[in-house]
């Protein structure tokens, strides 16, 4: 057992140990070894060592900073100095006093300050009011140090903002650093740190540029400096590699040891880049005998070793995914990227993409990269979680008000979506990358995860105006850091393409790019920073197998739709009905549940616990995917929402779609007779030849077609659709376009899309109000996006803007949702709905997204004991359940039942609703039980 702190201090005093060693930075009474705390300056150097080692191991990041700061001489020591200042605020008595035993042992008195301002902000305050002036007077960076103060501020904000968001402005340092001994400890530490790290070359770095240029460069790079600071703090807090100890050597000796430990720690993570060597299309995709025209283009197009963007437009089933992978691989092989991330519109599409990428990704790299999917293969996901922060003794000190670095890291990595961004190869939802430029906690870590990668965004046409604006800002940041992008879509309106290309070009320093000229379809559109004066628009043919003429039948009576579906099922066909809302999907399921034999109808929507959603998705892909045969498909009905609309490789004999905008109709039609099969539905080899099922026929269900429809034309027939697609004029234009009785693809694709989305379309007078309202809403969405996104030139700072927790940041607008975590009572024990040997993963797989208006909090349990259990379980959830609702389910007569409160519109009352859950139908609302006045 180690001696008490007072005796330790005395012993170290005899050895002339500097007083700053007595400040604790990490502490845990449950730490299995002695000592139970780790010095603040030791932790500071641990984190600095990790940050420097990261720069050594990621040449593209180092080169980015060197280019902005006028060279790489002294650069690593420059970074080491600033990273070592990340926890300056922990010198404050308010922070140190959180551990009264350590404080009184070190100081011989009790603390007098309450910890009310977090240490990241405290560090900024001390720099702002004390250290900056000391740097100016001491001419740390030459006689002109004062001229560079604004640029230096950007570095301090970036490193002190290592909690995932910039430090708060304002406040008075004196009230927190009121003791001279604390100020003297900081000054002594910083002076010795400068002597260790800041030589003439380092001190000269600001002076390589004029003060304005240094400030601009510092603000720009601060977004990525902040990301490295977060990562370095997480890794440097891992006690497996950086064990608690009381150093007996100088800063110089400790620094050398910390660098050695950092090499081992960073090597154990999965965040370092992996080399890539170019392979041909046949090597990557041996099952594809002949590349499609788009895939051949991607295999042969001339590429440049510079930031570049490619927009690929082609039909569903034309091989866009493989073309994008080949293109990304070739960019990486030329050294223009270190990895890739594929962003999909939904979790279901991300899962499907993972299954396709998993077969090929090992060949994309020369080493053994980490491939991570949001909510995907659990073995890869969980192995990566352990590799980023290997098993360690986490700080669990109830006296500390801050979340510890290990706790923050574990919570962040518990979300598989987020983890995917740090790996060299990742697949996830587009939301995770959009959060990289929203005023969201840990946005800087997301930007760092994308650094020098190829960002692939699929189904770009699915972006609403808000997402489009956010994506444009993301592309600007991504291009600025040397990244490349590949955007995929069935069709893109002309204006949307111009917006995205211009944003990427701005990131490369180009104010404008030439206008787009070609209306051909399919089409590739490319732009490169090495050839900024031109946009390459290249028409390509499409794969013969996906060329089709689709017959369309339009129905306005639901009974007719049901009769058609029943007839097709009776004849041994498989059918999919895509409904626009979960409520409509549940209604259709109830219509068929008693009409069909047990197990012949499947319901698939977004309101399932993740474990059940993955099971349904797997069955759907196996049954209706390319390998599914007649035995699996015959007489089967799938009722689904938009979860099957994009990226899933599904093939149905007949398909019904609720009326939707024309681009969605075209997309859904891509799931109709997608692969060659015989008349019974068995797969046929090869891609050439006719389909034994005949020509595809799409059935569309919508309001009766009228030349002069009333204002409630959509709402009276499909009220849910009226909400999901608020521009009813576009729905009417789509219905009119379908009057022709069919369309040919690819020939009609461009004209169909422009005929609905072009700004000069003629629409009925009574739908004009809907169109105007929708357009005004689009402008409002774009304006909200502008307000919510960060500004590159402002640097990593709050700029008086609110920064949200990640769980509350809107990556897309529309109805706000929250995570509902399902639990079930087993006797008096509350366990996750999903079973998993690792509890944190069990909770992740038990989560379902629900509209905030439906569930705000769970109802109290009947007994005090159960309510205490609920509270204890909530404390174990990520973020201690702050941004989720734990919903306990009880088995009542074989049905899982829960109760939850939801706020009414006036927010002065709450309704208590009963909810039912089962793995077949998902989470559904039962009955209204109680009205309660809110105090």
mmCIF file with all atom_site columns, C-alpha atoms in Angstrom, residues 212-322:
data_model
loop_
_atom_site.group_PDB
_atom_site.id
_atom_site.type_symbol
_atom_site.label_atom_id
_atom_site.label_alt_id
_atom_site.label_comp_id
_atom_site.label_asym_id
_atom_site.label_entity_id
_atom_site.label_seq_id
_atom_site.pdbx_PDB_ins_code
_atom_site.Cartn_x
_atom_site.Cartn_y
_atom_site.Cartn_z
_atom_site.occupancy
_atom_site.B_iso_or_equiv
_atom_site.pdbx_formal_charge
_atom_site.auth_seq_id
_atom_site.auth_comp_id
_atom_site.auth_asym_id
_atom_site.auth_atom_id
_atom_site.pdbx_PDB_model_num
ATOM 1   C CA . UNK A 1 212 ? -3.442  37.596  -41.028 1.00 0.00 ? 212 UNK A CA 1
ATOM 2   C CA . UNK A 1 213 ? -2.414  34.518  -43.019 1.00 0.00 ? 213 UNK A CA 1
ATOM 3   C CA . UNK A 1 214 ? -1.383  32.723  -39.824 1.00 0.00 ? 214 UNK A CA 1
ATOM 4   C CA . UNK A 1 215 ? -4.747  33.496  -38.246 1.00 0.00 ? 215 UNK A CA 1
ATOM 5   C CA . UNK A 1 216 ? -6.659  32.266  -41.304 1.00 0.00 ? 216 UNK A CA 1
ATOM 6   C CA . UNK A 1 217 ? -4.566  29.097  -41.541 1.00 0.00 ? 217 UNK A CA 1
ATOM 7   C CA . UNK A 1 218 ? -4.894  28.437  -37.816 1.00 0.00 ? 218 UNK A CA 1
ATOM 8   C CA . UNK A 1 219 ? -8.650  28.846  -37.882 1.00 0.00 ? 219 UNK A CA 1
ATOM 9   C CA . UNK A 1 220 ? -8.955  26.535  -40.840 1.00 0.00 ? 220 UNK A CA 1
ATOM 10  C CA . UNK A 1 221 ? -6.829  23.699  -39.443 1.00 0.00 ? 221 UNK A CA 1
ATOM 11  C CA . UNK A 1 222 ? -8.328  24.043  -35.956 1.00 0.00 ? 222 UNK A CA 1
ATOM 12  C CA . UNK A 1 223 ? -11.288 21.846  -36.970 1.00 0.00 ? 223 UNK A CA 1
ATOM 13  C CA . UNK A 1 224 ? -8.961  18.905  -37.501 1.00 0.00 ? 224 UNK A CA 1
ATOM 14  C CA . UNK A 1 225 ? -6.597  19.788  -34.636 1.00 0.00 ? 225 UNK A CA 1
ATOM 15  C CA . UNK A 1 226 ? -9.611  19.517  -32.331 1.00 0.00 ? 226 UNK A CA 1
ATOM 16  C CA . UNK A 1 227 ? -10.387 16.051  -33.704 1.00 0.00 ? 227 UNK A CA 1
ATOM 17  C CA . UNK A 1 228 ? -6.855  14.832  -33.024 1.00 0.00 ? 228 UNK A CA 1
ATOM 18  C CA . UNK A 1 229 ? -7.068  16.313  -29.514 1.00 0.00 ? 229 UNK A CA 1
ATOM 19  C CA . UNK A 1 230 ? -10.217 14.291  -28.786 1.00 0.00 ? 230 UNK A CA 1
ATOM 20  C CA . UNK A 1 231 ? -8.707  11.076  -30.139 1.00 0.00 ? 231 UNK A CA 1
ATOM 21  C CA . UNK A 1 232 ? -5.381  11.642  -28.381 1.00 0.00 ? 232 UNK A CA 1
ATOM 22  C CA . UNK A 1 233 ? -7.146  12.326  -25.080 1.00 0.00 ? 233 UNK A CA 1
ATOM 23  C CA . UNK A 1 234 ? -9.098  9.079   -25.385 1.00 0.00 ? 234 UNK A CA 1
ATOM 24  C CA . UNK A 1 235 ? -6.096  6.945   -26.251 1.00 0.00 ? 235 UNK A CA 1
ATOM 25  C CA . UNK A 1 236 ? -3.827  8.779   -23.805 1.00 0.00 ? 236 UNK A CA 1
ATOM 26  C CA . UNK A 1 237 ? -6.334  8.066   -21.017 1.00 0.00 ? 237 UNK A CA 1
ATOM 27  C CA . UNK A 1 238 ? -6.121  4.323   -21.500 1.00 0.00 ? 238 UNK A CA 1
ATOM 28  C CA . UNK A 1 239 ? -4.480  3.013   -18.349 1.00 0.00 ? 239 UNK A CA 1
ATOM 29  C CA . UNK A 1 240 ? -3.448  -0.219  -20.085 1.00 0.00 ? 240 UNK A CA 1
ATOM 30  C CA . UNK A 1 241 ? -0.864  1.751   -22.060 1.00 0.00 ? 241 UNK A CA 1
ATOM 31  C CA . UNK A 1 242 ? -0.512  4.749   -19.750 1.00 0.00 ? 242 UNK A CA 1
ATOM 32  C CA . UNK A 1 243 ? -0.682  3.328   -16.221 1.00 0.00 ? 243 UNK A CA 1
ATOM 33  C CA . UNK A 1 244 ? -1.033  5.520   -13.183 1.00 0.00 ? 244 UNK A CA 1
ATOM 34  C CA . UNK A 1 245 ? 2.370   6.400   -11.770 1.00 0.00 ? 245 UNK A CA 1
ATOM 35  C CA . UNK A 1 246 ? 4.244   9.038   -9.778  1.00 0.00 ? 246 UNK A CA 1
ATOM 36  C CA . UNK A 1 247 ? 7.208   9.943   -11.973 1.00 0.00 ? 247 UNK A CA 1
ATOM 37  C CA . UNK A 1 248 ? 10.518  10.521  -10.309 1.00 0.00 ? 248 UNK A CA 1
ATOM 38  C CA . UNK A 1 249 ? 12.218  11.901  -13.372 1.00 0.00 ? 249 UNK A CA 1
ATOM 39  C CA . UNK A 1 250 ? 12.215  15.210  -15.213 1.00 0.00 ? 250 UNK A CA 1
ATOM 40  C CA . UNK A 1 251 ? 9.686   16.249  -17.856 1.00 0.00 ? 251 UNK A CA 1
ATOM 41  C CA . UNK A 1 252 ? 12.264  15.314  -20.471 1.00 0.00 ? 252 UNK A CA 1
ATOM 42  C CA . UNK A 1 253 ? 12.627  11.773  -19.142 1.00 0.00 ? 253 UNK A CA 1
ATOM 43  C CA . UNK A 1 254 ? 8.872   11.338  -18.828 1.00 0.00 ? 254 UNK A CA 1
ATOM 44  C CA . UNK A 1 255 ? 8.372   12.683  -22.358 1.00 0.00 ? 255 UNK A CA 1
ATOM 45  C CA . UNK A 1 256 ? 10.682  10.040  -23.811 1.00 0.00 ? 256 UNK A CA 1
ATOM 46  C CA . UNK A 1 257 ? 8.830   7.252   -21.983 1.00 0.00 ? 257 UNK A CA 1
ATOM 47  C CA . UNK A 1 258 ? 5.433   8.646   -22.993 1.00 0.00 ? 258 UNK A CA 1
ATOM 48  C CA . UNK A 1 259 ? 6.428   8.633   -26.660 1.00 0.00 ? 259 UNK A CA 1
ATOM 49  C CA . UNK A 1 260 ? 7.384   4.969   -26.453 1.00 0.00 ? 260 UNK A CA 1
ATOM 50  C CA . UNK A 1 261 ? 4.068   4.117   -24.811 1.00 0.00 ? 261 UNK A CA 1
ATOM 51  C CA . UNK A 1 262 ? 2.198   6.163   -27.433 1.00 0.00 ? 262 UNK A CA 1
ATOM 52  C CA . UNK A 1 263 ? 3.712   4.095   -30.238 1.00 0.00 ? 263 UNK A CA 1
ATOM 53  C CA . UNK A 1 264 ? 2.352   0.908   -28.708 1.00 0.00 ? 264 UNK A CA 1
ATOM 54  C CA . UNK A 1 265 ? -1.029  2.429   -27.880 1.00 0.00 ? 265 UNK A CA 1
ATOM 55  C CA . UNK A 1 266 ? -1.666  3.897   -31.319 1.00 0.00 ? 266 UNK A CA 1
ATOM 56  C CA . UNK A 1 267 ? -0.548  0.722   -33.059 1.00 0.00 ? 267 UNK A CA 1
ATOM 57  C CA . UNK A 1 268 ? -3.292  -1.125  -31.153 1.00 0.00 ? 268 UNK A CA 1
ATOM 58  C CA . UNK A 1 269 ? -6.035  1.115   -32.530 1.00 0.00 ? 269 UNK A CA 1
ATOM 59  C CA . UNK A 1 270 ? -7.831  0.594   -35.818 1.00 0.00 ? 270 UNK A CA 1
ATOM 60  C CA . UNK A 1 271 ? -7.614  4.203   -36.942 1.00 0.00 ? 271 UNK A CA 1
ATOM 61  C CA . UNK A 1 272 ? -4.330  4.258   -38.840 1.00 0.00 ? 272 UNK A CA 1
ATOM 62  C CA . UNK A 1 273 ? -4.357  4.212   -42.651 1.00 0.00 ? 273 UNK A CA 1
ATOM 63  C CA . UNK A 1 274 ? -3.552  1.090   -44.618 1.00 0.00 ? 274 UNK A CA 1
ATOM 64  C CA . UNK A 1 275 ? -1.767  0.975   -47.954 1.00 0.00 ? 275 UNK A CA 1
ATOM 65  C CA . UNK A 1 276 ? -3.698  0.123   -51.110 1.00 0.00 ? 276 UNK A CA 1
ATOM 66  C CA . UNK A 1 277 ? -2.493  -1.515  -54.297 1.00 0.00 ? 277 UNK A CA 1
ATOM 67  C CA . UNK A 1 278 ? -4.487  -1.326  -57.509 1.00 0.00 ? 278 UNK A CA 1
ATOM 68  C CA . UNK A 1 279 ? -6.276  -4.405  -58.764 1.00 0.00 ? 279 UNK A CA 1
ATOM 69  C CA . UNK A 1 280 ? -8.328  -4.862  -61.892 1.00 0.00 ? 280 UNK A CA 1
ATOM 70  C CA . UNK A 1 281 ? -12.110 -5.082  -61.969 1.00 0.00 ? 281 UNK A CA 1
ATOM 71  C CA . UNK A 1 282 ? -12.002 -8.830  -62.537 1.00 0.00 ? 282 UNK A CA 1
ATOM 72  C CA . UNK A 1 283 ? -9.840  -9.342  -59.456 1.00 0.00 ? 283 UNK A CA 1
ATOM 73  C CA . UNK A 1 284 ? -12.195 -7.335  -57.296 1.00 0.00 ? 284 UNK A CA 1
ATOM 74  C CA . UNK A 1 285 ? -15.413 -8.785  -58.674 1.00 0.00 ? 285 UNK A CA 1
ATOM 75  C CA . UNK A 1 286 ? -14.686 -12.221 -60.129 1.00 0.00 ? 286 UNK A CA 1
ATOM 76  C CA . UNK A 1 287 ? -18.397 -13.135 -60.182 1.00 0.00 ? 287 UNK A CA 1
ATOM 77  C CA . UNK A 1 288 ? -19.147 -10.385 -62.713 1.00 0.00 ? 288 UNK A CA 1
ATOM 78  C CA . UNK A 1 289 ? -18.201 -11.835 -66.077 1.00 0.00 ? 289 UNK A CA 1
ATOM 79  C CA . UNK A 1 290 ? -18.567 -8.615  -68.037 1.00 0.00 ? 290 UNK A CA 1
ATOM 80  C CA . UNK A 1 291 ? -18.487 -5.139  -66.458 1.00 0.00 ? 291 UNK A CA 1
ATOM 81  C CA . UNK A 1 292 ? -21.409 -2.876  -67.180 1.00 0.00 ? 292 UNK A CA 1
ATOM 82  C CA . UNK A 1 293 ? -20.672 0.253   -69.253 1.00 0.00 ? 293 UNK A CA 1
ATOM 83  C CA . UNK A 1 294 ? -20.575 2.309   -66.035 1.00 0.00 ? 294 UNK A CA 1
ATOM 84  C CA . UNK A 1 295 ? -18.234 -0.178  -64.372 1.00 0.00 ? 295 UNK A CA 1
ATOM 85  C CA . UNK A 1 296 ? -15.995 -0.184  -67.448 1.00 0.00 ? 296 UNK A CA 1
ATOM 86  C CA . UNK A 1 297 ? -15.869 3.609   -67.329 1.00 0.00 ? 297 UNK A CA 1
ATOM 87  C CA . UNK A 1 298 ? -14.879 3.546   -63.653 1.00 0.00 ? 298 UNK A CA 1
ATOM 88  C CA . UNK A 1 299 ? -12.134 1.012   -64.418 1.00 0.00 ? 299 UNK A CA 1
ATOM 89  C CA . UNK A 1 300 ? -10.586 3.047   -67.222 1.00 0.00 ? 300 UNK A CA 1
ATOM 90  C CA . UNK A 1 301 ? -11.299 6.747   -66.720 1.00 0.00 ? 301 UNK A CA 1
ATOM 91  C CA . UNK A 1 302 ? -8.168  8.863   -66.309 1.00 0.00 ? 302 UNK A CA 1
ATOM 92  C CA . UNK A 1 303 ? -7.692  9.852   -62.669 1.00 0.00 ? 303 UNK A CA 1
ATOM 93  C CA . UNK A 1 304 ? -5.543  12.508  -61.054 1.00 0.00 ? 304 UNK A CA 1
ATOM 94  C CA . UNK A 1 305 ? -3.732  12.374  -57.732 1.00 0.00 ? 305 UNK A CA 1
ATOM 95  C CA . UNK A 1 306 ? -5.700  15.276  -56.295 1.00 0.00 ? 306 UNK A CA 1
ATOM 96  C CA . UNK A 1 307 ? -9.075  15.936  -54.691 1.00 0.00 ? 307 UNK A CA 1
ATOM 97  C CA . UNK A 1 308 ? -11.793 14.965  -57.166 1.00 0.00 ? 308 UNK A CA 1
ATOM 98  C CA . UNK A 1 309 ? -15.534 14.467  -57.307 1.00 0.00 ? 309 UNK A CA 1
ATOM 99  C CA . UNK A 1 310 ? -17.532 12.110  -59.505 1.00 0.00 ? 310 UNK A CA 1
ATOM 100 C CA . UNK A 1 311 ? -21.319 11.999  -59.894 1.00 0.00 ? 311 UNK A CA 1
ATOM 101 C CA . UNK A 1 312 ? -22.617 8.717   -61.309 1.00 0.00 ? 312 UNK A CA 1
ATOM 102 C CA . UNK A 1 313 ? -26.194 8.587   -62.592 1.00 0.00 ? 313 UNK A CA 1
ATOM 103 C CA . UNK A 1 314 ? -27.576 5.280   -63.806 1.00 0.00 ? 314 UNK A CA 1
ATOM 104 C CA . UNK A 1 315 ? -30.514 2.960   -63.340 1.00 0.00 ? 315 UNK A CA 1
ATOM 105 C CA . UNK A 1 316 ? -31.068 0.752   -60.332 1.00 0.00 ? 316 UNK A CA 1
ATOM 106 C CA . UNK A 1 317 ? -29.234 -2.511  -60.975 1.00 0.00 ? 317 UNK A CA 1
ATOM 107 C CA . UNK A 1 318 ? -26.715 -0.950  -63.352 1.00 0.00 ? 318 UNK A CA 1
ATOM 108 C CA . UNK A 1 319 ? -23.796 -1.651  -61.016 1.00 0.00 ? 319 UNK A CA 1
ATOM 109 C CA . UNK A 1 320 ? -23.255 1.797   -59.470 1.00 0.00 ? 320 UNK A CA 1
ATOM 110 C CA . UNK A 1 321 ? -21.972 0.292   -56.220 1.00 0.00 ? 321 UNK A CA 1
ATOM 111 C CA . UNK A 1 322 ? -19.251 -1.765  -57.894 1.00 0.00 ? 322 UNK A CA 1
#
